[in-house]
mmCIF file of C-alpha atoms and ligand atoms in Angstrom:
data_model
loop_
_atom_site.group_PDB
_atom_site.id
_atom_site.type_symbol
_atom_site.label_atom_id
_atom_site.label_comp_id
_atom_site.label_asym_id
_atom_site.label_seq_id
_atom_site.Cartn_x
_atom_site.Cartn_y
_atom_site.Cartn_z
ATOM 1 C CA UNK H 19 -142.774 -80.493 -33.191
ATOM 2 C CA UNK H 20 -141.582 -82.930 -30.842
ATOM 3 C CA UNK H 21 -139.082 -81.769 -27.956
ATOM 4 C CA UNK H 22 -136.457 -83.774 -26.568
ATOM 5 C CA UNK H 23 -138.181 -85.478 -23.705
ATOM 6 C CA UNK H 24 -135.034 -88.003 -22.235
ATOM 7 C CA UNK H 25 -132.947 -85.379 -20.136
ATOM 8 C CA UNK H 26 -129.887 -87.027 -21.064
ATOM 9 C CA UNK H 27 -130.524 -86.842 -24.769
ATOM 10 C CA UNK H 28 -131.715 -83.354 -24.014
ATOM 11 C CA UNK H 29 -128.041 -82.548 -22.536
ATOM 12 C CA UNK H 30 -125.868 -84.054 -25.210
ATOM 13 C CA UNK H 31 -127.875 -81.991 -27.890
ATOM 14 C CA UNK H 32 -127.383 -79.098 -25.656
ATOM 15 C CA UNK H 33 -123.645 -79.727 -25.215
ATOM 16 C CA UNK H 34 -123.176 -80.090 -29.195
ATOM 17 C CA UNK H 35 -125.457 -76.662 -29.513
ATOM 18 C CA UNK H 36 -123.230 -75.098 -27.551
ATOM 19 C CA UNK H 37 -120.051 -76.624 -29.303
ATOM 20 C CA UNK H 38 -121.301 -75.493 -32.618
ATOM 21 C CA UNK H 39 -122.489 -71.769 -31.903
ATOM 22 C CA UNK H 40 -118.966 -71.417 -29.919
ATOM 23 C CA UNK H 41 -117.235 -72.762 -33.254
ATOM 24 C CA UNK H 42 -119.547 -70.331 -35.386
ATOM 25 C CA UNK H 43 -119.126 -67.372 -33.051
ATOM 26 C CA UNK H 44 -114.976 -67.694 -33.420
ATOM 27 C CA UNK H 45 -115.394 -67.825 -36.995
ATOM 28 C CA UNK H 46 -117.667 -65.362 -37.657
ATOM 29 C CA UNK H 47 -115.626 -63.210 -35.026
ATOM 30 C CA UNK H 48 -112.489 -63.561 -36.941
ATOM 31 C CA UNK H 49 -114.327 -62.870 -40.003
ATOM 32 C CA UNK H 50 -115.276 -59.771 -38.842
ATOM 33 C CA UNK H 51 -112.194 -58.693 -37.290
ATOM 34 C CA UNK H 52 -110.457 -59.341 -40.841
ATOM 35 C CA UNK H 53 -113.007 -57.115 -42.569
ATOM 36 C CA UNK H 54 -112.402 -54.263 -39.713
ATOM 37 C CA UNK H 55 -108.418 -54.380 -40.425
ATOM 38 C CA UNK H 56 -108.840 -54.774 -44.245
ATOM 39 C CA UNK H 57 -111.681 -52.046 -44.802
ATOM 40 C CA UNK H 58 -111.666 -49.583 -41.675
ATOM 41 C CA UNK H 59 -108.668 -49.831 -39.081
ATOM 42 C CA UNK H 60 -105.437 -47.762 -40.104
ATOM 43 C CA UNK H 61 -102.130 -49.297 -39.227
ATOM 44 C CA UNK H 62 -99.119 -47.735 -37.580
ATOM 45 C CA UNK H 63 -98.312 -44.625 -38.995
ATOM 46 C CA UNK H 64 -94.926 -44.589 -40.616
ATOM 47 C CA UNK H 65 -93.586 -41.605 -38.446
ATOM 48 C CA UNK H 66 -93.041 -44.311 -35.781
ATOM 49 C CA UNK H 67 -90.415 -45.500 -37.707
ATOM 50 C CA UNK H 68 -88.475 -41.922 -38.806
ATOM 51 C CA UNK H 69 -90.606 -40.734 -41.497
ATOM 52 C CA UNK H 70 -90.249 -37.039 -42.191
ATOM 53 C CA UNK H 71 -87.316 -37.110 -39.578
ATOM 54 C CA UNK H 72 -84.027 -37.878 -41.623
ATOM 55 C CA UNK H 73 -84.806 -41.908 -41.172
ATOM 56 C CA UNK H 74 -83.957 -44.080 -44.273
ATOM 57 C CA UNK H 75 -85.641 -47.128 -45.914
ATOM 58 C CA UNK H 76 -83.438 -49.566 -47.257
ATOM 59 C CA UNK H 77 -85.468 -51.525 -49.855
ATOM 60 C CA UNK H 78 -83.791 -54.645 -51.448
ATOM 61 C CA UNK H 79 -84.906 -55.555 -55.231
ATOM 62 C CA UNK H 80 -85.697 -52.312 -55.609
ATOM 63 C CA UNK H 81 -85.537 -51.633 -59.135
ATOM 64 C CA UNK H 82 -88.654 -53.152 -60.416
ATOM 65 C CA UNK H 83 -92.130 -54.736 -59.425
ATOM 66 C CA UNK H 84 -93.024 -54.446 -56.045
ATOM 67 C CA UNK H 85 -89.624 -53.466 -54.302
ATOM 68 C CA UNK H 86 -89.446 -50.258 -56.861
ATOM 69 C CA UNK H 87 -92.949 -49.216 -55.576
ATOM 70 C CA UNK H 88 -91.800 -49.765 -51.946
ATOM 71 C CA UNK H 89 -89.027 -47.463 -52.639
ATOM 72 C CA UNK H 90 -91.045 -44.393 -54.538
ATOM 73 C CA UNK H 91 -93.516 -44.754 -52.044
ATOM 74 C CA UNK H 92 -91.337 -44.873 -48.833
ATOM 75 C CA UNK H 93 -90.017 -41.804 -50.483
ATOM 76 C CA UNK H 94 -93.160 -40.231 -51.168
ATOM 77 C CA UNK H 95 -94.057 -40.723 -47.297
ATOM 78 C CA UNK H 96 -90.716 -38.823 -46.301
ATOM 79 C CA UNK H 97 -87.950 -41.475 -45.814
ATOM 80 C CA UNK H 98 -84.713 -41.127 -47.490
ATOM 81 C CA UNK H 99 -84.073 -44.204 -49.351
ATOM 82 C CA UNK H 100 -81.150 -46.856 -50.071
ATOM 83 C CA UNK H 101 -82.006 -49.177 -52.903
ATOM 84 C CA UNK H 102 -79.933 -52.452 -53.411
ATOM 85 C CA UNK H 103 -79.927 -54.182 -56.024
ATOM 86 C CA UNK H 104 -78.277 -56.229 -58.899
ATOM 87 C CA UNK H 105 -78.631 -53.930 -62.399
ATOM 88 C CA UNK H 106 -76.561 -50.620 -61.709
ATOM 89 C CA UNK H 107 -78.017 -48.811 -64.748
ATOM 90 C CA UNK H 108 -81.938 -49.961 -63.498
ATOM 91 C CA UNK H 109 -80.541 -48.355 -59.861
ATOM 92 C CA UNK H 110 -79.860 -45.171 -61.427
ATOM 93 C CA UNK H 111 -82.387 -44.763 -63.686
ATOM 94 C CA UNK H 112 -84.686 -45.255 -60.431
ATOM 95 C CA UNK H 113 -83.009 -43.522 -58.145
ATOM 96 C CA UNK H 114 -83.343 -40.143 -60.554
ATOM 97 C CA UNK H 115 -87.358 -41.089 -61.117
ATOM 98 C CA UNK H 116 -87.162 -41.152 -57.071
ATOM 99 C CA UNK H 117 -85.291 -37.988 -56.704
ATOM 100 C CA UNK H 118 -87.600 -36.253 -59.133
ATOM 101 C CA UNK H 119 -90.843 -37.325 -57.802
ATOM 102 C CA UNK H 120 -90.110 -36.913 -53.976
ATOM 103 C CA UNK H 121 -87.453 -34.545 -53.527
ATOM 104 C CA UNK H 122 -85.694 -37.251 -50.919
ATOM 105 C CA UNK H 123 -82.034 -38.247 -50.588
ATOM 106 C CA UNK H 124 -81.252 -41.568 -52.635
ATOM 107 C CA UNK H 125 -78.584 -43.678 -52.710
ATOM 108 C CA UNK H 126 -77.634 -46.946 -54.545
ATOM 109 C CA UNK H 127 -75.867 -49.929 -53.883
ATOM 110 C CA UNK H 128 -75.329 -52.985 -56.575
ATOM 111 C CA UNK H 129 -75.225 -56.170 -55.607
ATOM 112 C CA UNK H 130 -76.203 -59.833 -56.559
ATOM 113 C CA UNK H 131 -77.439 -61.333 -53.795
ATOM 114 C CA UNK H 132 -77.349 -64.594 -55.418
ATOM 115 C CA UNK H 133 -73.863 -64.867 -55.104
ATOM 116 C CA UNK H 134 -73.818 -64.735 -51.480
ATOM 117 C CA UNK H 135 -70.291 -62.362 -51.600
ATOM 118 C CA UNK H 136 -69.758 -61.921 -47.773
ATOM 119 C CA UNK H 137 -67.463 -58.779 -48.944
ATOM 120 C CA UNK H 138 -70.751 -57.093 -50.554
ATOM 121 C CA UNK H 139 -72.269 -57.839 -47.345
ATOM 122 C CA UNK H 140 -69.476 -55.852 -45.726
ATOM 123 C CA UNK H 141 -69.442 -52.943 -48.079
ATOM 124 C CA UNK H 142 -73.205 -52.266 -47.907
ATOM 125 C CA UNK H 143 -72.768 -53.036 -43.683
ATOM 126 C CA UNK H 144 -70.382 -49.984 -43.919
ATOM 127 C CA UNK H 145 -72.824 -47.374 -45.873
ATOM 128 C CA UNK H 146 -75.672 -48.581 -43.478
ATOM 129 C CA UNK H 147 -73.897 -47.669 -40.431
ATOM 130 C CA UNK H 148 -73.586 -44.314 -41.556
ATOM 131 C CA UNK H 149 -77.416 -43.875 -42.115
ATOM 132 C CA UNK H 150 -80.226 -43.884 -39.710
ATOM 133 C CA UNK H 151 -82.344 -46.604 -40.963
ATOM 134 C CA UNK H 152 -85.705 -46.830 -39.563
ATOM 135 C CA UNK H 153 -87.449 -49.388 -42.529
ATOM 136 C CA UNK H 154 -85.639 -52.609 -44.168
ATOM 137 C CA UNK H 155 -87.669 -54.025 -46.935
ATOM 138 C CA UNK H 156 -86.756 -57.641 -47.369
ATOM 139 C CA UNK H 157 -87.978 -57.702 -50.982
ATOM 140 C CA UNK H 158 -85.705 -58.874 -53.244
ATOM 141 C CA UNK H 159 -86.808 -62.609 -54.509
ATOM 142 C CA UNK H 160 -86.189 -64.985 -57.547
ATOM 143 C CA UNK H 161 -88.110 -68.307 -58.619
ATOM 144 C CA UNK H 162 -88.415 -71.138 -60.212
ATOM 145 C CA UNK H 163 -88.325 -70.427 -64.062
ATOM 146 C CA UNK H 164 -91.479 -72.425 -64.240
ATOM 147 C CA UNK H 165 -93.133 -75.245 -62.515
ATOM 148 C CA UNK H 166 -90.432 -78.108 -62.135
ATOM 149 C CA UNK H 167 -90.451 -81.342 -59.911
ATOM 150 C CA UNK H 168 -87.840 -81.016 -57.539
ATOM 151 C CA UNK H 169 -85.958 -84.186 -58.914
ATOM 152 C CA UNK H 170 -85.560 -82.142 -62.135
ATOM 153 C CA UNK H 171 -84.746 -78.890 -60.726
ATOM 154 C CA UNK H 172 -81.138 -77.344 -61.562
ATOM 155 C CA UNK H 173 -78.826 -77.071 -58.777
ATOM 156 C CA UNK H 174 -78.078 -73.448 -59.761
ATOM 157 C CA UNK H 175 -81.832 -72.443 -59.641
ATOM 158 C CA UNK H 176 -82.075 -73.988 -56.021
ATOM 159 C CA UNK H 177 -78.854 -72.025 -54.917
ATOM 160 C CA UNK H 178 -80.057 -68.937 -56.016
ATOM 161 C CA UNK H 179 -83.328 -69.352 -54.336
ATOM 162 C CA UNK H 180 -81.814 -70.107 -50.958
ATOM 163 C CA UNK H 181 -79.146 -67.601 -51.482
ATOM 164 C CA UNK H 182 -81.568 -64.700 -52.516
ATOM 165 C CA UNK H 183 -84.713 -65.201 -50.926
ATOM 166 C CA UNK H 184 -83.440 -66.705 -47.426
ATOM 167 C CA UNK H 185 -79.940 -66.112 -47.079
ATOM 168 C CA UNK H 186 -80.205 -62.312 -48.568
ATOM 169 C CA UNK H 187 -83.316 -61.539 -45.870
ATOM 170 C CA UNK H 188 -81.122 -62.731 -42.978
ATOM 171 C CA UNK H 189 -77.765 -61.248 -43.767
ATOM 172 C CA UNK H 190 -80.009 -57.651 -44.355
ATOM 173 C CA UNK H 191 -81.656 -58.107 -41.193
ATOM 174 C CA UNK H 192 -78.444 -58.717 -39.378
ATOM 175 C CA UNK H 193 -76.666 -55.121 -41.003
ATOM 176 C CA UNK H 194 -79.633 -53.080 -39.742
ATOM 177 C CA UNK H 195 -80.318 -54.559 -35.976
ATOM 178 C CA UNK H 196 -77.580 -53.121 -34.284
ATOM 179 C CA UNK H 197 -78.876 -49.528 -34.640
ATOM 180 C CA UNK H 198 -82.385 -50.551 -34.676
ATOM 181 C CA UNK H 199 -81.418 -52.074 -31.280
ATOM 182 C CA UNK H 200 -79.547 -49.327 -30.271
ATOM 183 C CA UNK H 201 -82.357 -46.987 -31.292
ATOM 184 C CA UNK H 202 -85.452 -49.370 -29.632
ATOM 185 C CA UNK H 203 -87.188 -48.710 -33.126
ATOM 186 C CA UNK H 204 -87.647 -49.795 -36.376
ATOM 187 C CA UNK H 205 -89.799 -51.633 -38.957
ATOM 188 C CA UNK H 206 -88.522 -54.843 -40.731
ATOM 189 C CA UNK H 207 -91.113 -56.105 -43.571
ATOM 190 C CA UNK H 208 -90.261 -59.355 -44.849
ATOM 191 C CA UNK H 209 -92.139 -60.151 -48.503
ATOM 192 C CA UNK H 210 -93.722 -63.848 -48.289
ATOM 193 C CA UNK H 211 -96.281 -65.459 -50.371
ATOM 194 C CA UNK H 212 -99.205 -67.544 -50.434
ATOM 195 C CA UNK H 213 -96.780 -70.457 -51.397
ATOM 196 C CA UNK H 214 -95.400 -70.317 -48.259
ATOM 197 C CA UNK H 215 -98.936 -70.552 -46.535
ATOM 198 C CA UNK H 216 -99.582 -73.605 -48.738
ATOM 199 C CA UNK H 217 -96.864 -75.869 -50.037
ATOM 200 C CA UNK H 218 -96.979 -75.611 -53.404
ATOM 201 C CA UNK H 219 -95.377 -78.658 -55.457
ATOM 202 C CA UNK H 220 -93.601 -77.711 -58.160
ATOM 203 C CA UNK H 221 -92.310 -74.263 -57.130
ATOM 204 C CA UNK H 222 -90.908 -76.843 -54.066
ATOM 205 C CA UNK H 223 -87.755 -74.745 -53.012
ATOM 206 C CA UNK H 224 -89.409 -71.188 -53.451
ATOM 207 C CA UNK H 225 -92.590 -72.368 -51.496
ATOM 208 C CA UNK H 226 -90.334 -73.792 -48.448
ATOM 209 C CA UNK H 227 -88.045 -70.656 -48.835
ATOM 210 C CA UNK H 228 -91.268 -68.291 -47.947
ATOM 211 C CA UNK H 229 -92.372 -70.801 -45.409
ATOM 212 C CA UNK H 230 -89.022 -70.142 -43.858
ATOM 213 C CA UNK H 231 -89.523 -66.610 -43.935
ATOM 214 C CA UNK H 232 -93.056 -66.883 -42.341
ATOM 215 C CA UNK H 233 -91.572 -69.070 -39.225
ATOM 216 C CA UNK H 234 -88.314 -67.045 -39.172
ATOM 217 C CA UNK H 235 -90.294 -63.655 -38.820
ATOM 218 C CA UNK H 236 -92.621 -65.008 -36.198
ATOM 219 C CA UNK H 237 -89.392 -66.435 -33.950
ATOM 220 C CA UNK H 238 -87.358 -63.213 -34.474
ATOM 221 C CA UNK H 239 -90.788 -60.892 -34.435
ATOM 222 C CA UNK H 240 -90.960 -62.089 -30.742
ATOM 223 C CA UNK H 241 -87.812 -61.464 -29.933
ATOM 224 C CA UNK H 242 -87.453 -58.342 -30.849
ATOM 225 C CA UNK H 243 -90.775 -56.520 -29.857
ATOM 226 C CA UNK H 244 -89.497 -55.931 -26.519
ATOM 227 C CA UNK H 245 -86.821 -54.441 -28.031
ATOM 228 C CA UNK H 246 -89.107 -51.509 -30.060
ATOM 229 C CA UNK H 247 -88.836 -53.471 -33.504
ATOM 230 C CA UNK H 248 -91.663 -54.440 -35.595
ATOM 231 C CA UNK H 249 -90.938 -57.509 -37.674
ATOM 232 C CA UNK H 250 -93.601 -58.071 -40.523
ATOM 233 C CA UNK H 251 -93.997 -61.216 -42.983
ATOM 234 C CA UNK H 252 -96.299 -59.530 -45.357
ATOM 235 C CA UNK H 253 -97.886 -62.633 -46.802
ATOM 236 C CA UNK H 254 -98.557 -61.671 -50.666
ATOM 237 C CA UNK H 255 -100.951 -63.626 -53.390
ATOM 238 C CA UNK H 256 -99.891 -62.536 -57.070
ATOM 239 C CA UNK H 257 -99.235 -58.837 -58.064
ATOM 240 C CA UNK H 258 -98.650 -58.001 -61.408
ATOM 241 C CA UNK H 259 -94.668 -58.195 -62.274
ATOM 242 C CA UNK H 260 -92.029 -59.707 -63.914
ATOM 243 C CA UNK H 261 -91.845 -62.497 -61.571
ATOM 244 C CA UNK H 262 -95.175 -63.425 -61.352
ATOM 245 C CA UNK H 263 -95.428 -62.952 -65.270
ATOM 246 C CA UNK H 264 -98.900 -61.314 -64.952
ATOM 247 C CA UNK H 265 -99.625 -58.338 -67.154
ATOM 248 C CA UNK H 266 -102.805 -57.578 -66.687
ATOM 249 C CA UNK H 267 -104.224 -56.849 -62.917
ATOM 250 C CA UNK H 268 -107.613 -58.305 -61.696
ATOM 251 C CA UNK H 269 -109.532 -57.825 -58.636
ATOM 252 C CA UNK H 270 -107.473 -60.447 -57.471
ATOM 253 C CA UNK H 271 -104.070 -59.537 -58.730
ATOM 254 C CA UNK H 272 -103.096 -55.864 -58.498
ATOM 255 C CA UNK H 273 -100.638 -53.756 -59.973
ATOM 256 C CA UNK H 274 -97.728 -53.096 -57.435
ATOM 257 C CA UNK H 275 -98.826 -49.362 -56.862
ATOM 258 C CA UNK H 276 -102.210 -50.096 -55.022
ATOM 259 C CA UNK H 277 -100.574 -53.427 -53.309
ATOM 260 C CA UNK H 278 -97.566 -51.501 -52.001
ATOM 261 C CA UNK H 279 -100.080 -48.508 -50.736
ATOM 262 C CA UNK H 280 -102.110 -51.604 -49.137
ATOM 263 C CA UNK H 281 -98.688 -52.569 -46.979
ATOM 264 C CA UNK H 282 -97.885 -49.198 -45.808
ATOM 265 C CA UNK H 283 -101.542 -48.015 -44.486
ATOM 266 C CA UNK H 284 -101.900 -51.455 -42.638
ATOM 267 C CA UNK H 285 -98.538 -52.033 -40.811
ATOM 268 C CA UNK H 286 -99.142 -53.919 -37.483
ATOM 269 C CA UNK H 287 -102.877 -55.168 -38.621
ATOM 270 C CA UNK H 288 -103.042 -58.794 -39.525
ATOM 271 C CA UNK H 289 -105.849 -58.266 -41.961
ATOM 272 C CA UNK H 290 -106.936 -62.275 -42.711
ATOM 273 C CA UNK H 291 -103.484 -63.882 -41.834
ATOM 274 C CA UNK H 292 -103.802 -66.039 -38.322
ATOM 275 C CA UNK H 293 -100.134 -66.259 -37.544
ATOM 276 C CA UNK H 294 -98.299 -63.716 -35.298
ATOM 277 C CA UNK H 295 -96.303 -60.822 -36.766
ATOM 278 C CA UNK H 296 -97.745 -61.889 -40.400
ATOM 279 C CA UNK H 297 -100.088 -59.617 -42.574
ATOM 280 C CA UNK H 298 -102.085 -59.988 -45.503
ATOM 281 C CA UNK H 299 -102.894 -56.235 -46.398
ATOM 282 C CA UNK H 300 -104.139 -56.271 -49.834
ATOM 283 C CA UNK H 301 -107.877 -56.589 -49.403
ATOM 284 C CA UNK H 302 -108.824 -59.599 -51.514
ATOM 285 C CA UNK H 303 -105.496 -61.279 -50.609
ATOM 286 C CA UNK H 304 -106.601 -60.707 -47.106
ATOM 287 C CA UNK H 305 -110.075 -62.159 -47.585
ATOM 288 C CA UNK H 306 -108.538 -65.298 -49.787
ATOM 289 C CA UNK H 307 -106.224 -66.040 -46.531
ATOM 290 C CA UNK H 308 -109.134 -66.052 -44.533
ATOM 291 C CA UNK H 309 -110.611 -68.657 -46.626
ATOM 292 C CA UNK H 310 -107.645 -70.905 -46.658
ATOM 293 C CA UNK H 311 -107.461 -70.383 -42.793
ATOM 294 C CA UNK H 312 -110.716 -71.499 -42.305
ATOM 295 C CA UNK H 313 -112.635 -73.042 -45.150
ATOM 296 C CA UNK H 314 -111.512 -76.807 -46.066
ATOM 297 C CA UNK H 315 -107.965 -78.637 -44.929
ATOM 298 C CA UNK H 316 -104.852 -77.889 -45.625
ATOM 299 C CA UNK H 317 -104.202 -81.286 -47.908
ATOM 300 C CA UNK H 318 -107.376 -79.496 -50.025
ATOM 301 C CA UNK H 319 -105.240 -76.617 -50.829
ATOM 302 C CA UNK H 320 -102.180 -78.235 -51.545
ATOM 303 C CA UNK H 321 -103.900 -80.143 -54.052
ATOM 304 C CA UNK H 322 -105.472 -77.224 -55.334
ATOM 305 C CA UNK H 323 -101.715 -75.824 -55.546
ATOM 306 C CA UNK H 324 -100.870 -79.457 -57.456
ATOM 307 C CA UNK H 325 -103.488 -79.381 -60.111
ATOM 308 C CA UNK H 326 -102.880 -75.627 -60.773
ATOM 309 C CA UNK H 327 -99.008 -76.155 -60.925
ATOM 310 C CA UNK H 328 -99.071 -79.158 -63.349
ATOM 311 C CA UNK H 329 -101.761 -77.011 -65.287
ATOM 312 C CA UNK H 330 -98.988 -74.262 -65.583
ATOM 313 C CA UNK H 331 -96.042 -76.379 -66.141
ATOM 314 C CA UNK H 332 -98.009 -77.761 -69.375
ATOM 315 C CA UNK H 333 -98.915 -75.041 -70.969
ATOM 316 C CA UNK H 334 -94.730 -73.727 -70.210
ATOM 317 C CA UNK H 335 -93.572 -77.075 -71.725
ATOM 318 C CA UNK H 336 -95.880 -76.671 -74.784
ATOM 319 C CA UNK H 337 -94.581 -73.077 -75.201
ATOM 320 C CA UNK H 338 -91.234 -74.406 -75.154
ATOM 321 C CA UNK H 339 -91.935 -77.115 -77.461
ATOM 322 C CA UNK H 340 -93.387 -74.359 -79.888
ATOM 323 C CA UNK H 341 -90.464 -72.297 -79.604
ATOM 324 C CA UNK H 342 -87.937 -74.634 -80.539
ATOM 325 C CA UNK H 343 -90.251 -75.792 -83.666
ATOM 326 C CA UNK H 344 -90.172 -72.194 -84.569
ATOM 327 C CA UNK H 345 -86.702 -71.795 -83.849
ATOM 328 C CA UNK H 346 -85.856 -75.174 -85.763
ATOM 329 C CA UNK H 347 -87.458 -73.971 -88.902
ATOM 330 C CA UNK H 348 -85.777 -70.470 -89.104
ATOM 331 C CA UNK H 349 -82.387 -72.197 -88.985
HETATM 332 N N1 NAP T 426 -95.376 -60.709 -57.589
HETATM 333 C C1 NAP T 426 -95.968 -61.501 -57.263
HETATM 334 O O1 NAP T 426 -97.046 -62.170 -57.670
HETATM 335 C C2 NAP T 426 -95.376 -62.172 -55.801
HETATM 336 C C3 NAP T 426 -96.381 -62.808 -55.122
HETATM 337 C C4 NAP T 426 -96.207 -63.403 -53.750
HETATM 338 C C5 NAP T 426 -94.748 -62.518 -53.268
HETATM 339 N N2 NAP T 426 -93.751 -62.191 -54.043
HETATM 340 C C6 NAP T 426 -92.524 -61.412 -53.864
HETATM 341 O O2 NAP T 426 -92.485 -60.147 -53.957
HETATM 342 C C7 NAP T 426 -90.931 -60.035 -53.909
HETATM 343 C C8 NAP T 426 -90.606 -59.387 -55.254
HETATM 344 O O3 NAP T 426 -91.361 -59.847 -56.018
HETATM 345 P P1 NAP T 426 -91.693 -58.851 -57.793
HETATM 346 O O4 NAP T 426 -92.651 -59.707 -58.448
HETATM 347 O O5 NAP T 426 -91.952 -57.587 -57.516
HETATM 348 O O6 NAP T 426 -90.322 -59.406 -58.812
HETATM 349 P P2 NAP T 426 -89.331 -58.763 -59.841
HETATM 350 O O7 NAP T 426 -90.469 -57.898 -60.835
HETATM 351 O O8 NAP T 426 -88.784 -60.044 -60.352
HETATM 352 O O9 NAP T 426 -88.461 -57.914 -59.132
HETATM 353 C C9 NAP T 426 -87.470 -58.108 -58.631
HETATM 354 C C10 NAP T 426 -86.274 -57.177 -58.160
HETATM 355 O O10 NAP T 426 -85.369 -57.936 -57.532
HETATM 356 C C11 NAP T 426 -84.000 -57.675 -58.307
HETATM 357 N N3 NAP T 426 -83.305 -59.022 -58.180
HETATM 358 C C12 NAP T 426 -83.751 -60.290 -58.583
HETATM 359 N N4 NAP T 426 -82.646 -60.997 -58.747
HETATM 360 C C13 NAP T 426 -81.327 -60.454 -57.870
HETATM 361 C C14 NAP T 426 -80.312 -60.698 -57.295
HETATM 362 N N5 NAP T 426 -79.716 -61.802 -57.451
HETATM 363 N N6 NAP T 426 -79.398 -59.698 -56.641
HETATM 364 C C15 NAP T 426 -79.683 -58.675 -56.474
HETATM 365 N N7 NAP T 426 -81.182 -58.085 -56.942
HETATM 366 C C16 NAP T 426 -82.152 -59.155 -57.561
HETATM 367 C C17 NAP T 426 -84.302 -57.431 -59.620
HETATM 368 O O11 NAP T 426 -83.067 -56.440 -60.190
HETATM 369 P P3 NAP T 426 -82.754 -56.672 -61.570
HETATM 370 O O12 NAP T 426 -83.870 -55.830 -62.325
HETATM 371 O O13 NAP T 426 -81.309 -55.902 -61.636
HETATM 372 O O14 NAP T 426 -82.673 -58.070 -62.121
HETATM 373 C C18 NAP T 426 -85.714 -56.481 -59.629
HETATM 374 O O15 NAP T 426 -85.359 -55.174 -59.080
HETATM 375 C C19 NAP T 426 -90.188 -61.144 -54.302
HETATM 376 O O16 NAP T 426 -89.783 -61.770 -52.930
HETATM 377 C C20 NAP T 426 -91.606 -62.340 -54.404
HETATM 378 O O17 NAP T 426 -90.936 -63.557 -54.039
HETATM 379 C C21 NAP T 426 -94.089 -61.664 -55.316
#
């Protein structure tokens, strides 16, 4: 093979090789770090936030799916739990299950976050003031009924998403911060979504609301870190639940139980996320997050979301038509 004899050409080739090497090494190092976070390292122990020491965890949207699992697992890790949700009967059932399973103290508070009623938050604030809160899980969330163009989306759906997913998280955080600041200790988990990582056409308000949570978590995380409070935006791909409308788990779509176990085991580790105060702790989610950050462009991924949501919308519309035809026949 001919060597490069022109010294200028040689210098250019060497410079390109060095840049290439630095690029590949940086990517490789970030991939290895993601693997270590996901499969080897342990997160900050929950004891730091008062587990086993009389502290309370407050969980919103705690009667179903991911929120219910947070409540169960935090109680099993020796937190007393305050469950905040919409339906009293479901709250009472879940509270009884958790008390029996964990032996911890459980309180419930009924409110509809979509109403955004300041009196609800004031009453909840009074209750929270009487408890030693170590952890807040801002889990409650709502979504578009199915993929819908923004121009056609009902104003009520848009308002609900902003009230529940965005304003709910901020109001809840305001309720726990005074005592966390006083103690200089606390953990705030904000449930995020890949829809906030990559803009998702046809779920535009949900997607933007989750992007808000991501940016807001980074901003307040930075403000609060020197005060001993850890804010973590938990980036989530699909999980089996009523909201996802997915019933069967797969390698990429876990049940809520293993998903929440991974969150609680990896507190403080990015696990594939590359923005501050963010974690993607479920192993396959973390790997997908790494790929999205490092392979192809954001435009590629937005276009991918576009085609996925268009096809879901087509199927949802066909299902609606079939249901309408069946209802017409029976009438
Ligand atoms: N599942 C996924 O694939 C996925 C993916 C990414 C992110 N996430 C996020 O994870 C969080 C939990 O989702 P999930 O799938 O577990 O949801 P879910 O199974 O639908 O459960 C939602 C919970 O929130 C409560 N809730 C809903 N609307 C409420 C309201 N207006 N006021 C008070 N409580 C209300 C429900 O109570 P009722 O039973 O009384 O309705 C229920 O306890 C959400 O923030 C979601 O955006 C989920």
